[in-house]
Amino acid sequence: MKLEKLIFIYNADSGLRNQLIDGAHKILNPATYECNLCDITYGAFTENKIWKEFRKQSDLDLEFLHRDEFTKAYRSKFGYKFTFPIVLALVDENLEVFIKTEELNEMEDAGVLIGLITERRK
């Protein structure tokens, strides 16, 4: 069994307009923001420094997609239905859940996410 890639899927759609709306939502009403993966890896407009350093130094193949991008790239090929945010692993050309939505929603910071990734890839 070979882990080929981790695919991080945000509970947000792509595009500048959506990015600006999401950034404002994080600032104005953070308690109701629906993407904890977005929240712990990015601030309102910039990438979290700890996360960015981990991402750059990691030897893992990491892919980051918004839910609309994931749907276009993978749904027709794999036919899976997931809740978002989620982290999937591409293993032997199949998608497997690596970190569930519920786990991501309970995380408080990027350090917890990094620790879980490190632990589970062993």
PDB file of C-alpha atoms in Angstrom:
ATOM      1  CA  MET A   1       0.000   0.000   0.000  1.00  0.00           C
ATOM      2  CA  LYS A   2       1.591   3.230  -1.167  1.00  0.00           C
ATOM      3  CA  LEU A   3       0.434   6.713  -0.173  1.00  0.00           C
ATOM      4  CA  GLU A   4       0.707   8.619  -3.437  1.00  0.00           C
ATOM      5  CA  LYS A   5      -0.772  11.974  -2.435  1.00  0.00           C
ATOM      6  CA  LEU A   6      -2.806  13.833   0.194  1.00  0.00           C
ATOM      7  CA  ILE A   7      -5.684  15.867  -1.175  1.00  0.00           C
ATOM      8  CA  PHE A   8      -6.975  18.684   1.035  1.00  0.00           C
ATOM      9  CA  ILE A   9     -10.465  19.821   0.085  1.00  0.00           C
ATOM     10  CA  TYR A  10     -11.805  23.056   1.513  1.00  0.00           C
ATOM     11  CA  ASN A  11     -15.478  23.636   2.280  1.00  0.00           C
ATOM     12  CA  ALA A  12     -15.429  26.686   0.024  1.00  0.00           C
ATOM     13  CA  ASP A  13     -15.578  27.376  -3.692  1.00  0.00           C
ATOM     14  CA  SER A  14     -12.728  28.764  -5.777  1.00  0.00           C
ATOM     15  CA  GLY A  15     -12.390  32.232  -7.268  1.00  0.00           C
ATOM     16  CA  LEU A  16     -11.418  35.702  -6.134  1.00  0.00           C
ATOM     17  CA  ARG A  17     -14.963  36.750  -5.270  1.00  0.00           C
ATOM     18  CA  ASN A  18     -15.434  33.712  -3.008  1.00  0.00           C
ATOM     19  CA  GLN A  19     -12.009  34.266  -1.459  1.00  0.00           C
ATOM     20  CA  LEU A  20     -12.875  37.857  -0.556  1.00  0.00           C
ATOM     21  CA  ILE A  21     -16.265  36.851   0.866  1.00  0.00           C
ATOM     22  CA  ASP A  22     -14.639  34.053   2.899  1.00  0.00           C
ATOM     23  CA  GLY A  23     -11.971  36.416   4.233  1.00  0.00           C
ATOM     24  CA  ALA A  24     -14.584  38.926   5.327  1.00  0.00           C
ATOM     25  CA  HIS A  25     -16.674  36.153   6.908  1.00  0.00           C
ATOM     26  CA  LYS A  26     -13.653  34.968   8.949  1.00  0.00           C
ATOM     27  CA  ILE A  27     -13.187  38.492  10.290  1.00  0.00           C
ATOM     28  CA  LEU A  28     -16.793  39.575  10.812  1.00  0.00           C
ATOM     29  CA  ASN A  29     -18.400  36.343  12.012  1.00  0.00           C
ATOM     30  CA  PRO A  30     -15.769  33.644  12.628  1.00  0.00           C
ATOM     31  CA  ALA A  31     -18.072  31.469  14.747  1.00  0.00           C
ATOM     32  CA  THR A  32     -20.260  30.708  11.726  1.00  0.00           C
ATOM     33  CA  TYR A  33     -17.468  30.148   9.194  1.00  0.00           C
ATOM     34  CA  GLU A  34     -17.975  26.676   7.692  1.00  0.00           C
ATOM     35  CA  CYS A  35     -14.441  25.625   6.761  1.00  0.00           C
ATOM     36  CA  ASN A  36     -12.180  24.877   9.681  1.00  0.00           C
ATOM     37  CA  LEU A  37      -9.490  23.590   7.296  1.00  0.00           C
ATOM     38  CA  CYS A  38      -9.455  27.062   5.706  1.00  0.00           C
ATOM     39  CA  ASP A  39      -9.413  28.658   9.132  1.00  0.00           C
ATOM     40  CA  ILE A  40      -6.455  26.704  10.531  1.00  0.00           C
ATOM     41  CA  THR A  41      -4.295  26.799   7.383  1.00  0.00           C
ATOM     42  CA  TYR A  42      -5.076  30.407   6.426  1.00  0.00           C
ATOM     43  CA  GLY A  43      -5.886  33.567   8.293  1.00  0.00           C
ATOM     44  CA  ALA A  44      -8.325  35.985   6.744  1.00  0.00           C
ATOM     45  CA  PHE A  45      -6.102  36.528   3.713  1.00  0.00           C
ATOM     46  CA  THR A  46      -2.668  34.920   4.214  1.00  0.00           C
ATOM     47  CA  GLU A  47      -1.379  31.406   4.804  1.00  0.00           C
ATOM     48  CA  ASN A  48      -0.600  30.380   8.394  1.00  0.00           C
ATOM     49  CA  LYS A  49       3.207  30.543   8.888  1.00  0.00           C
ATOM     50  CA  ILE A  50       3.523  27.195  10.692  1.00  0.00           C
ATOM     51  CA  TRP A  51       1.394  25.475   8.052  1.00  0.00           C
ATOM     52  CA  LYS A  52       3.270  27.126   5.178  1.00  0.00           C
ATOM     53  CA  GLU A  53       6.610  25.953   6.575  1.00  0.00           C
ATOM     54  CA  PHE A  54       5.303  22.391   7.019  1.00  0.00           C
ATOM     55  CA  ARG A  55       3.865  22.369   3.507  1.00  0.00           C
ATOM     56  CA  LYS A  56       7.123  23.589   1.932  1.00  0.00           C
ATOM     57  CA  GLN A  57       9.315  21.151   3.885  1.00  0.00           C
ATOM     58  CA  SER A  58       7.078  18.092   3.527  1.00  0.00           C
ATOM     59  CA  ASP A  59       8.174  15.263   1.288  1.00  0.00           C
ATOM     60  CA  LEU A  60       4.522  14.364   0.725  1.00  0.00           C
ATOM     61  CA  ASP A  61       2.757  15.190  -2.518  1.00  0.00           C
ATOM     62  CA  LEU A  62       0.066  17.628  -1.336  1.00  0.00           C
ATOM     63  CA  GLU A  63      -2.841  18.872  -3.444  1.00  0.00           C
ATOM     64  CA  PHE A  64      -5.201  21.638  -2.323  1.00  0.00           C
ATOM     65  CA  LEU A  65      -8.637  22.014  -3.878  1.00  0.00           C
ATOM     66  CA  HIS A  66     -11.825  23.907  -3.238  1.00  0.00           C
ATOM     67  CA  ARG A  67     -14.954  21.751  -3.290  1.00  0.00           C
ATOM     68  CA  ASP A  68     -15.932  22.873  -6.816  1.00  0.00           C
ATOM     69  CA  GLU A  69     -12.433  22.046  -8.087  1.00  0.00           C
ATOM     70  CA  PHE A  70     -12.545  18.623  -6.424  1.00  0.00           C
ATOM     71  CA  THR A  71     -15.904  17.892  -8.017  1.00  0.00           C
ATOM     72  CA  LYS A  72     -14.540  18.709 -11.472  1.00  0.00           C
ATOM     73  CA  ALA A  73     -11.271  16.827 -11.031  1.00  0.00           C
ATOM     74  CA  TYR A  74     -12.315  13.703  -9.130  1.00  0.00           C
ATOM     75  CA  ARG A  75     -16.032  13.063  -8.774  1.00  0.00           C
ATOM     76  CA  SER A  76     -16.593  11.787 -12.286  1.00  0.00           C
ATOM     77  CA  LYS A  77     -13.526   9.568 -12.057  1.00  0.00           C
ATOM     78  CA  PHE A  78     -14.131   8.131  -8.603  1.00  0.00           C
ATOM     79  CA  GLY A  79     -17.842   8.690  -7.994  1.00  0.00           C
ATOM     80  CA  TYR A  80     -17.389   9.355  -4.275  1.00  0.00           C
ATOM     81  CA  LYS A  81     -19.487  11.682  -2.165  1.00  0.00           C
ATOM     82  CA  PHE A  82     -17.825  13.373   0.784  1.00  0.00           C
ATOM     83  CA  THR A  83     -18.582  16.079   3.311  1.00  0.00           C
ATOM     84  CA  PHE A  84     -16.169  18.999   3.402  1.00  0.00           C
ATOM     85  CA  PRO A  85     -13.636  19.970   4.557  1.00  0.00           C
ATOM     86  CA  ILE A  86     -11.803  16.668   4.293  1.00  0.00           C
ATOM     87  CA  VAL A  87      -8.336  15.274   3.645  1.00  0.00           C
ATOM     88  CA  LEU A  88      -8.193  12.328   1.284  1.00  0.00           C
ATOM     89  CA  ALA A  89      -5.305  10.007   0.536  1.00  0.00           C
ATOM     90  CA  LEU A  90      -4.655   8.667  -2.920  1.00  0.00           C
ATOM     91  CA  VAL A  91      -3.493   5.124  -2.202  1.00  0.00           C
ATOM     92  CA  ASP A  92      -2.896   2.605  -4.963  1.00  0.00           C
ATOM     93  CA  GLU A  93      -4.965   4.825  -7.303  1.00  0.00           C
ATOM     94  CA  ASN A  94      -7.968   4.859  -4.910  1.00  0.00           C
ATOM     95  CA  LEU A  95      -9.255   7.675  -2.699  1.00  0.00           C
ATOM     96  CA  GLU A  96      -9.435   6.958   1.028  1.00  0.00           C
ATOM     97  CA  VAL A  97     -10.440   9.254   3.874  1.00  0.00           C
ATOM     98  CA  PHE A  98      -7.263  10.350   5.672  1.00  0.00           C
ATOM     99  CA  ILE A  99      -8.780  12.965   8.019  1.00  0.00           C
ATOM    100  CA  LYS A 100     -12.564  13.121   8.451  1.00  0.00           C
ATOM    101  CA  THR A 101     -14.627  16.301   8.357  1.00  0.00           C
ATOM    102  CA  GLU A 102     -15.509  15.885  12.052  1.00  0.00           C
ATOM    103  CA  GLU A 103     -11.833  15.634  13.014  1.00  0.00           C
ATOM    104  CA  LEU A 104     -10.936  18.746  11.023  1.00  0.00           C
ATOM    105  CA  ASN A 105     -13.829  20.665  12.552  1.00  0.00           C
ATOM    106  CA  GLU A 106     -12.559  19.894  16.062  1.00  0.00           C
ATOM    107  CA  MET A 107      -8.984  21.103  15.417  1.00  0.00           C
ATOM    108  CA  GLU A 108      -7.903  24.374  16.920  1.00  0.00           C
ATOM    109  CA  ASP A 109      -4.713  25.115  15.017  1.00  0.00           C
ATOM    110  CA  ALA A 110      -2.308  24.044  12.282  1.00  0.00           C
ATOM    111  CA  GLY A 111      -0.023  22.317  14.799  1.00  0.00           C
ATOM    112  CA  VAL A 112      -2.719  19.744  15.563  1.00  0.00           C
ATOM    113  CA  LEU A 113      -3.260  19.135  11.842  1.00  0.00           C
ATOM    114  CA  ILE A 114       0.471  18.706  11.242  1.00  0.00           C
ATOM    115  CA  GLY A 115       0.747  16.299  14.185  1.00  0.00           C
ATOM    116  CA  LEU A 116      -2.111  14.153  12.896  1.00  0.00           C
ATOM    117  CA  ILE A 117      -0.678  14.027   9.369  1.00  0.00           C
ATOM    118  CA  THR A 118       2.721  13.027  10.741  1.00  0.00           C
ATOM    119  CA  GLU A 119       1.211  10.337  12.974  1.00  0.00           C
ATOM    120  CA  ARG A 120      -1.032   8.791  10.318  1.00  0.00           C
ATOM    121  CA  ARG A 121       1.505   8.620   7.521  1.00  0.00           C
ATOM    122  CA  LYS A 122       3.712   6.210   9.507  1.00  0.00           C
TER     123      LYS A 122
END
